[in-house]
Amino acid sequence: MFELIFLGTSASAPSIRRNLPAIVVKHDEHRFLVDCGEGTQRQILQAGIGFKRLNRILITHGHLDHILGLAGLLSTFMRWETIDELEIFGSRGALERIHDLLFGVVLRGATPPMPLNLRPISNGTFFEAEDFTITAFPVQHRGADSLGFRFEEKGRRPFLPEKAEALGIPNGPLRRQLVEGQAVTLPDGRFITPDMVLGEYRRGTHLVIVGDAGEIDSLVEPCYQADALVIEATYLEEEAEMARHFGHLTARRAAELARRAEVNALILTHLSRRYREKDILHEAQTVFPNVFVARDFDMYQIKYGEPLRRTESRTNGGSN
């Protein structure tokens, strides 16, 4: 299961109720920050999630509304937060701008309080934990060197405790070995294989996050059959020409991507102040029914084979 916490959902500039782009992705003990718009550190505090273990930041692209918050975040770490290492992943173009911001403006020759590593990535898997991976893929957006991210849990065969009980397999190392795919011999001499206690193979949860995007044709494959797709909806179709000019999507185009990619649920973010939330939702739902419009501090739980679970913001009193 992946958990999302939206810290900022506005496009280009903040509004009264929406901050600039930032999302926290949680998986067990791992936490990732995707983009870091201005004011993100305050949003982290207001969300009550704190800075602990928030030491990996993934940047979709180098436009200022997606990176300016890095300056404040690093400044905070320099004053009163201690983390072992700060890793920032992004395209080379984005990291060049981030390097100028952090080393030229914030640090100005000072030594960062922790190892600060800017890690260039492009197309392919760049992070692998024991049970999930993160893969980057290219995104087209107004000349920016942009990336999207696909989080994928590794598939597994679930352990069936009722079968283990029926076979008299004791709790402890023997069950763990069976889960890991190893046959075991019980104290009474019986030989037990994993097939005797494991269920059918089940793929893990897949989550895709795309920042700003100017077209959808190249995104169908990397988004294919995701359990949730997070993507921008900066414009409505009535201003489709403006969306094309500035390299953004309309709510309808984002929904067309969700339909073509056969995703389970669509979460729209990066919203312009010029539109009402209900109009964005309506336009998308005419194409793809299972749509959510994210608000700051909304939380989502994403799990394969289950409906998307959202806990709506209690700190955000409105929809625009």
XYZ file of C-alpha atoms in Angstrom:
320
model
C 0.000 0.000 0.000
C 1.090 3.567 -0.758
C -0.151 6.613 1.104
C -0.307 10.118 -0.363
C -0.444 13.414 1.499
C -1.024 16.444 -0.708
C 0.832 19.475 0.652
C 0.214 21.745 -2.328
C -2.254 21.512 -5.210
C -2.192 24.924 -6.921
C -0.820 25.787 -10.359
C 1.918 28.404 -10.795
C 0.961 30.606 -7.834
C -0.619 29.880 -4.461
C -4.247 30.674 -3.724
C -5.938 31.262 -0.378
C -6.551 27.541 0.154
C -3.975 25.901 -2.125
C -0.200 25.975 -1.809
C 2.303 25.221 -4.569
C 3.010 21.636 -5.707
C 4.263 19.085 -3.179
C 3.196 15.531 -2.337
C 4.464 13.125 0.307
C 4.474 9.435 -0.671
C 4.706 6.919 2.173
C 5.410 3.191 2.014
C 6.101 1.481 5.345
C 9.130 3.277 6.809
C 9.979 5.046 3.540
C 8.905 8.623 2.826
C 9.427 10.639 -0.346
C 8.643 14.258 -1.158
C 7.613 14.775 -4.781
C 8.284 18.405 -5.761
C 8.796 21.187 -3.260
C 6.958 24.395 -4.047
C 7.450 27.568 -2.033
C 6.094 27.185 1.503
C 6.317 23.387 1.587
C 8.085 23.346 4.953
C 5.118 25.137 6.552
C 2.713 22.696 4.900
C 4.713 19.792 6.352
C 4.316 21.265 9.822
C 0.642 22.040 9.357
C -0.026 18.504 8.117
C 1.547 17.189 11.316
C 3.885 14.776 9.540
C 7.207 16.343 10.589
C 10.560 16.130 8.826
C 11.795 12.808 10.165
C 12.962 10.441 7.403
C 11.840 12.952 4.751
C 15.280 12.826 3.197
C 14.530 11.804 -0.410
C 13.043 14.401 -2.739
C 11.911 13.630 -6.290
C 11.610 16.583 -8.665
C 9.376 16.365 -11.740
C 10.988 19.400 -13.423
C 12.874 22.571 -12.682
C 10.200 25.257 -12.992
C 10.270 27.562 -9.995
C 6.822 26.686 -8.646
C 8.077 23.119 -8.164
C 11.488 23.791 -6.562
C 11.583 27.106 -4.660
C 10.571 25.412 -1.408
C 13.881 23.544 -1.378
C 15.619 26.727 -0.242
C 13.442 27.077 2.836
C 13.565 23.363 3.587
C 17.367 23.294 3.517
C 17.485 26.473 5.595
C 15.284 24.787 8.204
C 17.518 21.709 8.263
C 20.526 23.978 8.789
C 18.934 25.516 11.888
C 17.131 22.841 13.861
C 16.573 19.624 11.949
C 19.084 16.807 11.763
C 18.879 14.158 9.056
C 21.626 11.790 7.992
C 21.561 12.648 4.289
C 19.469 14.680 1.841
C 19.064 13.186 -1.641
C 17.397 15.127 -4.439
C 16.568 13.159 -7.596
C 15.739 14.845 -10.899
C 16.775 15.431 -14.465
C 20.127 17.094 -15.125
C 18.403 20.287 -16.221
C 16.341 20.472 -13.030
C 19.333 19.684 -10.811
C 21.424 22.428 -12.415
C 18.819 24.978 -11.366
C 18.497 23.411 -7.910
C 22.286 23.511 -7.510
C 22.250 27.249 -8.224
C 19.430 27.765 -5.724
C 20.893 25.735 -2.878
C 24.625 26.293 -3.264
C 24.503 29.791 -4.743
C 21.718 31.347 -2.659
C 21.227 29.313 0.533
C 24.677 27.957 1.321
C 26.918 30.554 -0.408
C 30.092 28.666 0.425
C 28.877 27.207 3.709
C 28.973 23.485 4.313
C 25.549 21.809 4.448
C 24.721 20.236 7.820
C 24.372 16.815 6.215
C 25.613 15.134 3.013
C 23.615 16.855 0.253
C 23.521 14.776 -2.923
C 21.931 15.847 -6.190
C 21.317 12.624 -8.114
C 20.624 12.909 -11.857
C 18.143 10.394 -13.235
C 16.525 9.859 -16.609
C 14.539 6.910 -17.933
C 14.505 3.743 -15.818
C 14.518 2.405 -12.283
C 16.539 4.586 -9.896
C 15.397 3.379 -6.460
C 14.874 -0.183 -5.256
C 13.814 -1.258 -1.785
C 13.121 -4.785 -0.616
C 9.489 -4.702 -1.735
C 9.067 -1.797 -4.179
C 10.821 0.194 -6.893
C 10.597 3.699 -8.338
C 11.029 4.241 -12.065
C 11.365 7.547 -13.900
C 10.019 8.205 -17.393
C 10.187 11.268 -19.686
C 7.338 13.800 -19.810
C 6.898 16.565 -22.377
C 6.292 20.020 -20.869
C 7.186 23.338 -22.467
C 10.820 22.596 -23.091
C 11.515 21.526 -19.526
C 13.579 18.440 -18.823
C 10.626 16.714 -17.128
C 10.026 13.330 -15.520
C 7.173 11.256 -14.152
C 7.501 8.591 -11.464
C 6.027 5.097 -11.208
C 6.055 3.460 -7.773
C 5.618 -0.316 -7.996
C 5.299 -2.831 -5.207
C 6.786 -6.181 -6.065
C 4.303 -8.970 -6.583
C 4.041 -11.818 -4.118
C 2.132 -14.922 -3.183
C 0.258 -14.237 0.069
C 0.865 -16.490 3.057
C -2.303 -18.397 4.045
C -2.204 -18.813 7.834
C -5.228 -21.119 7.867
C -3.349 -23.646 5.724
C -0.292 -23.367 7.950
C -2.456 -23.973 11.004
C -4.051 -27.029 9.401
C -0.594 -28.443 8.667
C 0.598 -27.752 12.219
C 3.387 -25.393 11.181
C 4.503 -23.426 14.261
C 4.904 -19.658 14.264
C 8.433 -18.421 13.754
C 11.348 -19.147 11.420
C 9.706 -22.055 9.558
C 6.808 -19.889 8.409
C 9.192 -17.104 7.434
C 11.226 -19.501 5.301
C 8.076 -20.656 3.523
C 7.070 -17.045 2.809
C 10.539 -16.523 1.311
C 9.959 -19.496 -1.008
C 12.029 -22.102 0.826
C 10.827 -25.632 1.609
C 11.110 -26.721 5.247
C 11.103 -29.917 7.291
C 8.899 -29.965 10.382
C 10.095 -31.439 13.696
C 7.978 -34.560 12.994
C 9.821 -35.112 9.702
C 7.142 -33.885 7.272
C 8.431 -32.006 4.230
C 6.480 -28.791 3.492
C 6.807 -26.804 0.268
C 5.812 -23.152 -0.213
C 3.005 -24.191 -2.584
C 1.262 -25.846 0.361
C 0.838 -22.545 2.285
C 0.989 -19.761 -0.312
C -1.892 -18.380 -2.359
C -2.023 -17.332 -5.992
C 0.432 -14.694 -7.216
C -0.842 -11.159 -6.695
C 0.818 -8.125 -8.200
C 1.648 -5.212 -5.966
C 0.187 -1.735 -5.921
C 1.202 0.627 -8.731
C 1.141 4.424 -8.309
C 2.071 6.959 -10.997
C 2.768 10.645 -10.379
C 3.143 13.087 -13.261
C 3.825 16.786 -12.785
C 3.135 19.235 -15.605
C 2.530 17.685 -19.021
C 1.803 19.025 -22.486
C 0.619 15.813 -24.177
C -0.636 12.370 -23.215
C 0.254 9.997 -26.064
C 3.699 9.173 -24.659
C 2.264 8.690 -21.144
C -0.165 5.849 -21.865
C 2.453 3.112 -21.519
C 4.162 4.292 -18.278
C 0.747 4.942 -16.697
C -0.776 1.667 -17.872
C -3.068 -0.019 -15.325
C -1.831 2.044 -12.399
C -3.980 1.752 -9.303
C -3.859 5.535 -9.062
C -2.631 8.236 -11.429
C -1.826 11.697 -10.063
C -1.557 14.344 -12.771
C -2.187 18.001 -13.465
C -5.450 19.563 -14.674
C -4.433 23.187 -15.031
C -7.105 24.170 -17.563
C -10.634 23.350 -18.662
C -11.395 22.395 -22.239
C -12.835 25.855 -22.959
C -9.234 27.101 -22.847
C -7.659 24.116 -24.574
C -5.665 26.320 -26.937
C -4.084 28.150 -24.017
C -3.302 24.797 -22.391
C -1.490 23.662 -25.527
C 0.387 26.947 -25.769
C 1.729 26.699 -22.228
C 2.296 22.923 -22.311
C -0.417 21.911 -19.838
C -3.404 19.549 -19.757
C -7.089 20.207 -19.464
C -9.139 18.121 -17.049
C -10.628 16.344 -20.055
C -7.232 15.443 -21.495
C -6.056 14.088 -18.138
C -9.200 11.949 -18.004
C -8.582 10.715 -21.551
C -5.146 9.543 -20.440
C -6.698 7.723 -17.467
C -9.192 6.003 -19.758
C -6.626 5.020 -22.394
C -4.144 3.804 -19.783
C -6.876 1.797 -17.991
C -5.969 3.153 -14.577
C -8.153 2.447 -11.577
C -8.429 5.997 -10.196
C -7.444 9.490 -11.305
C -6.375 12.229 -8.879
C -6.202 15.726 -10.351
C -3.918 18.425 -8.969
C -2.029 21.580 -10.096
C -5.294 23.503 -10.361
C -5.736 27.043 -11.626
C -7.478 29.599 -9.438
C -9.681 30.579 -12.390
C -11.852 27.434 -12.122
C -14.246 25.969 -9.595
C -13.383 22.522 -8.302
C -16.788 21.136 -9.254
C -16.297 22.211 -12.875
C -12.926 20.448 -13.055
C -14.467 17.306 -11.601
C -17.456 17.405 -13.954
C -15.330 17.813 -17.083
C -13.098 14.879 -16.144
C -15.985 12.617 -15.152
C -17.600 12.943 -18.568
C -14.647 10.880 -19.835
C -13.488 8.835 -16.838
C -15.784 8.275 -13.845
C -13.411 7.480 -10.966
C -11.938 10.948 -10.488
C -10.830 12.823 -7.372
C -9.794 16.462 -7.188
C -7.075 16.824 -4.565
C -7.094 19.527 -1.925
C -4.213 20.562 0.288
C -3.798 18.110 3.191
C -5.997 15.423 1.631
C -4.695 11.920 2.338
C -5.169 8.878 0.103
C -4.541 5.178 0.646
C -3.835 3.217 -2.531
C -3.913 -0.551 -2.524
C -4.213 -2.993 -5.395
C -7.668 -4.504 -5.771
C -9.331 -2.076 -3.364
C -11.215 1.205 -3.894
C -9.162 4.342 -3.428
C -9.555 5.647 0.124
C -9.467 9.393 0.729
C -9.423 11.272 3.996
C -10.486 14.808 3.127
C -8.669 17.779 4.551
C -9.913 19.077 7.871
C -7.640 22.110 7.747
C -8.776 23.316 4.336
C -12.178 24.925 4.501
C -12.929 25.370 0.814
C -12.492 24.012 -2.677
C -10.542 26.642 -4.617
